[in-house]
mmCIF file of C-alpha atoms in Angstrom:
data_model
loop_
_atom_site.group_PDB
_atom_site.id
_atom_site.type_symbol
_atom_site.label_atom_id
_atom_site.label_comp_id
_atom_site.label_asym_id
_atom_site.label_seq_id
_atom_site.Cartn_x
_atom_site.Cartn_y
_atom_site.Cartn_z
ATOM 1 C CA MET A 15 64.544 -93.010 -23.530
ATOM 2 C CA TYR A 16 62.240 -91.640 -26.235
ATOM 3 C CA LEU A 17 61.383 -88.198 -27.586
ATOM 4 C CA THR A 18 57.923 -87.919 -29.137
ATOM 5 C CA ARG A 19 56.326 -85.100 -31.135
ATOM 6 C CA PHE A 20 52.564 -84.912 -31.661
ATOM 7 C CA ARG A 21 50.763 -82.239 -33.678
ATOM 8 C CA VAL A 22 47.542 -81.068 -32.037
ATOM 9 C CA ASN A 23 44.515 -80.383 -34.228
ATOM 10 C CA THR A 24 43.374 -77.119 -32.636
ATOM 11 C CA ALA A 25 40.259 -77.049 -34.841
ATOM 12 C CA ARG A 26 38.751 -79.768 -32.652
ATOM 13 C CA SER A 27 36.877 -78.808 -29.485
ATOM 14 C CA ASP A 28 38.346 -81.741 -27.530
ATOM 15 C CA ALA A 29 41.837 -80.552 -28.428
ATOM 16 C CA ARG A 30 41.084 -77.025 -27.205
ATOM 17 C CA ARG A 31 39.677 -78.503 -23.994
ATOM 18 C CA LEU A 32 42.907 -80.416 -23.420
ATOM 19 C CA LEU A 33 45.045 -77.372 -24.125
ATOM 20 C CA SER A 34 43.037 -75.264 -21.684
ATOM 21 C CA SER A 35 43.897 -77.466 -18.689
ATOM 22 C CA PRO A 36 47.381 -78.752 -17.793
ATOM 23 C CA HIS A 37 45.662 -81.235 -15.486
ATOM 24 C CA ARG A 38 43.699 -82.788 -18.394
ATOM 25 C CA MET A 39 46.781 -82.839 -20.607
ATOM 26 C CA HIS A 40 48.778 -84.479 -17.820
ATOM 27 C CA GLY A 41 46.157 -87.220 -17.650
ATOM 28 C CA ALA A 42 46.168 -87.683 -21.425
ATOM 29 C CA VAL A 43 49.961 -87.971 -21.501
ATOM 30 C CA ASN A 44 49.976 -90.504 -18.653
ATOM 31 C CA ALA A 45 47.346 -92.551 -20.500
ATOM 32 C CA SER A 46 49.939 -93.124 -23.236
ATOM 33 C CA PHE A 47 51.682 -95.700 -21.042
ATOM 34 C CA PRO A 48 50.308 -98.933 -19.544
ATOM 35 C CA MET A 49 52.229 -98.081 -16.374
ATOM 36 C CA PRO A 50 53.806 -94.589 -16.115
ATOM 37 C CA PRO A 51 57.284 -94.445 -14.536
ATOM 38 C CA SER A 52 57.567 -93.747 -10.830
ATOM 39 C CA ARG A 53 57.700 -90.104 -9.751
ATOM 40 C CA ASP A 54 59.766 -90.806 -6.627
ATOM 41 C CA GLY A 55 62.936 -89.421 -8.214
ATOM 42 C CA SER A 56 64.586 -92.814 -8.586
ATOM 43 C CA GLY A 57 64.657 -92.669 -12.376
ATOM 44 C CA PRO A 58 63.668 -90.698 -15.475
ATOM 45 C CA ARG A 59 60.104 -89.471 -15.508
ATOM 46 C CA VAL A 60 57.604 -88.554 -18.176
ATOM 47 C CA LEU A 61 58.039 -84.912 -19.176
ATOM 48 C CA TRP A 62 55.856 -82.980 -21.601
ATOM 49 C CA ARG A 63 55.516 -79.518 -23.102
ATOM 50 C CA VAL A 64 53.172 -77.766 -25.515
ATOM 51 C CA ASP A 65 54.684 -75.380 -28.082
ATOM 52 C CA SER A 66 52.491 -73.054 -30.107
ATOM 53 C CA ASN A 67 54.264 -71.828 -33.230
ATOM 54 C CA GLY A 68 51.864 -69.146 -34.309
ATOM 55 C CA THR A 69 48.250 -70.008 -35.070
ATOM 56 C CA SER A 70 49.040 -72.778 -37.564
ATOM 57 C CA GLU A 71 50.916 -75.340 -35.491
ATOM 58 C CA THR A 72 50.656 -76.569 -31.915
ATOM 59 C CA LEU A 73 53.011 -79.373 -30.920
ATOM 60 C CA LEU A 74 53.066 -81.646 -27.893
ATOM 61 C CA TYR A 75 56.525 -82.942 -26.954
ATOM 62 C CA ILE A 76 56.994 -85.906 -24.615
ATOM 63 C CA VAL A 77 60.228 -87.333 -23.192
ATOM 64 C CA SER A 78 59.771 -90.738 -21.577
ATOM 65 C CA PRO A 79 61.654 -93.892 -20.569
ATOM 66 C CA ASN A 80 59.149 -96.033 -22.510
ATOM 67 C CA ARG A 81 57.699 -95.649 -26.003
ATOM 68 C CA PRO A 82 54.243 -94.010 -25.803
ATOM 69 C CA ASP A 83 51.094 -94.992 -27.681
ATOM 70 C CA LEU A 84 49.184 -91.823 -28.584
ATOM 71 C CA THR A 85 46.293 -93.484 -30.392
ATOM 72 C CA HIS A 86 43.826 -91.999 -27.920
ATOM 73 C CA LEU A 87 45.251 -88.518 -28.505
ATOM 74 C CA VAL A 88 44.898 -88.906 -32.266
ATOM 75 C CA GLU A 89 41.243 -89.817 -31.764
ATOM 76 C CA GLN A 90 40.647 -86.969 -29.337
ATOM 77 C CA ALA A 91 42.895 -84.175 -30.560
ATOM 78 C CA GLY A 92 44.424 -85.199 -33.878
ATOM 79 C CA TRP A 93 43.365 -86.315 -37.368
ATOM 80 C CA PRO A 94 41.959 -89.852 -36.866
ATOM 81 C CA ALA A 95 40.934 -90.283 -40.523
ATOM 82 C CA SER A 96 44.396 -89.413 -41.843
ATOM 83 C CA ASP A 97 46.766 -92.015 -43.300
ATOM 84 C CA GLU A 98 49.561 -90.571 -41.143
ATOM 85 C CA PRO A 99 50.104 -92.046 -37.639
ATOM 86 C CA GLY A 100 49.730 -88.642 -35.993
ATOM 87 C CA TRP A 101 52.961 -88.637 -34.007
ATOM 88 C CA THR A 102 56.671 -89.339 -34.401
ATOM 89 C CA THR A 103 58.813 -91.042 -31.762
ATOM 90 C CA PHE A 104 62.599 -90.890 -31.835
ATOM 91 C CA ALA A 105 65.044 -93.096 -29.934
ATOM 92 C CA TYR A 106 66.719 -90.632 -27.543
ATOM 93 C CA GLU A 107 69.344 -92.815 -25.858
ATOM 94 C CA ASP A 108 72.072 -92.587 -28.518
ATOM 95 C CA PHE A 109 71.693 -88.821 -28.701
ATOM 96 C CA LEU A 110 71.990 -88.476 -24.929
ATOM 97 C CA ALA A 111 75.016 -90.776 -24.806
ATOM 98 C CA GLY A 112 76.768 -88.661 -27.444
ATOM 99 C CA LEU A 113 76.668 -85.398 -25.494
ATOM 100 C CA GLN A 114 80.181 -84.107 -24.777
ATOM 101 C CA PRO A 115 81.692 -81.257 -22.744
ATOM 102 C CA GLY A 116 81.866 -78.119 -24.847
ATOM 103 C CA ASP A 117 78.974 -79.070 -27.151
ATOM 104 C CA THR A 118 76.886 -76.009 -27.992
ATOM 105 C CA TRP A 119 73.141 -76.234 -28.648
ATOM 106 C CA GLY A 120 70.166 -74.047 -29.119
ATOM 107 C CA PHE A 121 67.572 -74.859 -26.486
ATOM 108 C CA ARG A 122 63.992 -74.279 -25.442
ATOM 109 C CA LEU A 123 62.770 -74.748 -21.892
ATOM 110 C CA THR A 124 59.320 -74.127 -20.472
ATOM 111 C CA ALA A 125 59.628 -73.833 -16.709
ATOM 112 C CA ASN A 126 57.935 -72.598 -13.555
ATOM 113 C CA PRO A 127 60.434 -70.123 -12.026
ATOM 114 C CA VAL A 128 59.556 -69.771 -8.330
ATOM 115 C CA HIS A 129 61.166 -68.722 -5.083
ATOM 116 C CA ASN A 130 60.263 -69.044 -1.427
ATOM 117 C CA ILE A 131 59.218 -65.932 0.451
ATOM 118 C CA ARG A 132 58.528 -65.286 4.111
ATOM 119 C CA HIS A 133 56.198 -62.450 5.055
ATOM 120 C CA GLU A 134 56.865 -60.432 8.180
ATOM 121 C CA TYR A 135 53.786 -61.863 9.862
ATOM 122 C CA VAL A 136 54.924 -65.476 9.377
ATOM 123 C CA LYS A 137 56.223 -66.858 12.667
ATOM 124 C CA ALA A 138 59.658 -68.391 12.961
ATOM 125 C CA GLY A 139 59.621 -72.072 12.076
ATOM 126 C CA GLU A 140 56.559 -71.819 9.862
ATOM 127 C CA ARG A 141 56.742 -72.783 6.227
ATOM 128 C CA THR A 142 57.538 -70.155 3.644
ATOM 129 C CA LYS A 143 55.257 -69.440 0.732
ATOM 130 C CA ARG A 144 56.191 -70.317 -2.841
ATOM 131 C CA ALA A 145 55.783 -67.410 -5.256
ATOM 132 C CA ALA A 146 56.403 -66.998 -8.970
ATOM 133 C CA HIS A 147 59.100 -64.738 -10.319
ATOM 134 C CA LYS A 148 57.291 -62.001 -12.240
ATOM 135 C CA THR A 149 59.926 -60.123 -14.241
ATOM 136 C CA PRO A 150 62.120 -61.388 -17.104
ATOM 137 C CA ARG A 151 65.240 -60.330 -15.180
ATOM 138 C CA HIS A 152 64.323 -62.421 -12.138
ATOM 139 C CA GLN A 153 63.199 -65.311 -14.358
ATOM 140 C CA MET A 154 66.565 -65.260 -16.149
ATOM 141 C CA ASP A 155 68.372 -65.175 -12.807
ATOM 142 C CA TRP A 156 66.369 -68.225 -11.718
ATOM 143 C CA LEU A 157 67.721 -70.197 -14.686
ATOM 144 C CA LEU A 158 71.272 -68.836 -14.407
ATOM 145 C CA LYS A 159 71.462 -69.930 -10.759
ATOM 146 C CA ARG A 160 70.608 -73.502 -11.796
ATOM 147 C CA GLN A 161 72.818 -73.903 -14.823
ATOM 148 C CA GLU A 162 75.918 -75.179 -13.004
ATOM 149 C CA GLY A 163 74.013 -77.854 -11.101
ATOM 150 C CA ALA A 164 72.187 -78.837 -14.288
ATOM 151 C CA GLY A 165 75.377 -79.490 -16.270
ATOM 152 C CA PHE A 166 75.360 -76.561 -18.683
ATOM 153 C CA GLU A 167 76.162 -72.874 -19.016
ATOM 154 C CA ILE A 168 74.284 -70.238 -20.985
ATOM 155 C CA VAL A 169 76.483 -68.855 -23.756
ATOM 156 C CA GLN A 170 77.533 -65.249 -23.223
ATOM 157 C CA LYS A 171 77.195 -62.735 -26.029
ATOM 158 C CA PRO A 172 80.268 -61.019 -27.472
ATOM 159 C CA VAL A 173 80.564 -57.526 -26.020
ATOM 160 C CA GLU A 174 79.914 -55.893 -29.405
ATOM 161 C CA ARG A 175 76.500 -57.601 -29.652
ATOM 162 C CA ARG A 176 75.201 -56.437 -26.287
ATOM 163 C CA LEU A 177 72.540 -53.792 -26.738
ATOM 164 C CA LEU A 178 72.305 -52.811 -23.074
ATOM 165 C CA PRO A 179 75.038 -52.194 -20.482
ATOM 166 C CA GLU A 180 73.332 -54.638 -18.075
ATOM 167 C CA GLY A 181 70.932 -57.531 -18.466
ATOM 168 C CA ASP A 182 71.968 -58.397 -22.032
ATOM 169 C CA GLU A 183 75.025 -60.550 -21.395
ATOM 170 C CA TYR A 184 73.601 -63.919 -22.401
ATOM 171 C CA GLU A 185 72.199 -65.697 -25.444
ATOM 172 C CA LEU A 186 68.878 -65.986 -23.663
ATOM 173 C CA ILE A 187 65.395 -64.563 -24.096
ATOM 174 C CA VAL A 188 62.248 -64.985 -22.028
ATOM 175 C CA ARG A 189 58.898 -65.165 -23.757
ATOM 176 C CA GLY A 190 55.399 -66.463 -23.331
ATOM 177 C CA GLN A 191 54.823 -65.835 -19.628
ATOM 178 C CA ILE A 192 51.468 -67.509 -18.918
ATOM 179 C CA PRO A 193 49.786 -67.444 -15.490
ATOM 180 C CA LEU A 194 47.519 -70.478 -15.081
ATOM 181 C CA GLN A 195 44.876 -71.377 -12.520
ATOM 182 C CA PHE A 196 43.029 -74.684 -12.715
ATOM 183 C CA ARG A 197 41.529 -77.434 -10.601
ATOM 184 C CA ARG A 198 42.749 -80.994 -10.317
ATOM 185 C CA SER A 199 39.095 -82.066 -10.396
ATOM 186 C CA SER A 200 35.779 -80.294 -10.840
ATOM 187 C CA ALA A 201 34.673 -81.393 -7.365
ATOM 188 C CA GLU A 202 37.440 -79.524 -5.572
ATOM 189 C CA ALA A 203 36.882 -76.185 -3.901
ATOM 190 C CA ARG A 204 38.386 -73.125 -5.509
ATOM 191 C CA LYS A 205 40.742 -72.645 -2.572
ATOM 192 C CA ASN A 206 42.535 -75.798 -3.751
ATOM 193 C CA ASP A 207 43.098 -74.476 -7.276
ATOM 194 C CA VAL A 208 46.563 -75.039 -8.720
ATOM 195 C CA GLN A 209 48.289 -71.774 -9.656
ATOM 196 C CA ILE A 210 51.478 -71.769 -11.704
ATOM 197 C CA THR A 211 53.255 -69.405 -14.048
ATOM 198 C CA LYS A 212 54.765 -70.911 -17.172
ATOM 199 C CA VAL A 213 57.712 -69.165 -18.789
ATOM 200 C CA THR A 214 59.501 -70.205 -21.980
ATOM 201 C CA PHE A 215 63.244 -69.659 -22.348
ATOM 202 C CA ASP A 216 64.971 -69.735 -25.732
ATOM 203 C CA GLY A 217 68.740 -69.508 -25.967
ATOM 204 C CA ARG A 218 72.081 -71.172 -26.497
ATOM 205 C CA LEU A 219 73.945 -73.316 -24.007
ATOM 206 C CA ARG A 220 77.234 -75.145 -23.670
ATOM 207 C CA VAL A 221 77.445 -78.576 -22.057
ATOM 208 C CA THR A 222 79.774 -78.565 -19.022
ATOM 209 C CA GLU A 223 78.957 -81.838 -17.201
ATOM 210 C CA PRO A 224 77.373 -84.385 -19.563
ATOM 211 C CA ASP A 225 76.099 -86.714 -16.817
ATOM 212 C CA LEU A 226 74.357 -83.863 -14.994
ATOM 213 C CA PHE A 227 73.027 -82.517 -18.273
ATOM 214 C CA ARG A 228 71.610 -85.895 -19.290
ATOM 215 C CA ARG A 229 69.799 -85.977 -15.961
ATOM 216 C CA THR A 230 68.379 -82.503 -16.645
ATOM 217 C CA LEU A 231 67.050 -83.638 -20.027
ATOM 218 C CA THR A 232 65.439 -86.798 -18.624
ATOM 219 C CA HIS A 233 64.317 -85.659 -15.145
ATOM 220 C CA GLY A 234 63.346 -82.058 -15.915
ATOM 221 C CA LEU A 235 64.256 -78.717 -14.379
ATOM 222 C CA GLY A 236 62.253 -76.886 -11.721
ATOM 223 C CA LYS A 237 58.758 -77.381 -10.337
ATOM 224 C CA ALA A 238 55.359 -78.258 -11.862
ATOM 225 C CA LYS A 239 56.706 -80.995 -14.133
ATOM 226 C CA ALA A 240 53.329 -82.762 -14.110
ATOM 227 C CA TYR A 241 51.773 -79.641 -15.635
ATOM 228 C CA GLY A 242 53.982 -79.153 -18.673
ATOM 229 C CA CYS A 243 57.057 -77.538 -17.111
ATOM 230 C CA GLY A 244 60.661 -78.683 -16.886
ATOM 231 C CA LEU A 245 61.211 -80.189 -20.341
ATOM 232 C CA MET A 246 64.269 -78.851 -22.208
ATOM 233 C CA THR A 247 64.745 -79.688 -25.886
ATOM 234 C CA LEU A 248 67.814 -79.023 -28.013
ATOM 235 C CA ALA A 249 68.416 -77.944 -31.597
ATOM 236 C CA PRO A 250 71.606 -77.598 -33.667
ATOM 237 C CA VAL A 251 73.141 -74.151 -33.636
ATOM 238 C CA ARG A 252 73.089 -72.501 -37.035
ATOM 239 C CA GLY A 253 75.676 -69.915 -37.929
ATOM 240 C CA LYS A 254 78.226 -68.441 -35.543
ATOM 241 C CA THR A 255 77.853 -68.720 -31.780
#
């Protein structure tokens, strides 16, 4: 497994075009591999996420079973005349193997929190409709319901640090809710547009089941993984938990 970080040159029009469409970015990421891994669930898949840290830095993260070649992205959305390679790839396997129960990490996850709804007019036996969670409270609940099955638990705040009597129990914030609507191809009708809502979670977690957690980090969490959702990255915790 590999973790790759690529800095996007947002001054370039091609870079802005990529960033405006998860479908285009998905294609660019897949083009980094001669043969992308299968998406049938039998093994780790290619996951990606775009982080914008203010106006000065936009980073593309990729987790993949194989080492990517981002030469085409440097030419399209990087600094092709620079002496620097344009991206950094880290071997991820040793890090994953070293995860232990009780380890505490800061984390970032961009996800597509959804639930299935059934309107009154939908007949019995018909499929339900998938809808996005709209409020931070419901989005947090979506993640909290999945933590056990994903091999981790969100760290709870000490009582003295809770600012509200309810809804402030966890080291978890929701930010950057972004509703997106785009087409898989320009020839498709608008009724076939893809609609997703991206939400970014920042917080602290504790590893409970390392094998499940490794699967979460390499297979992703939630829906819309092809469109930049599902990738969780970790960072060392600084200061007291």
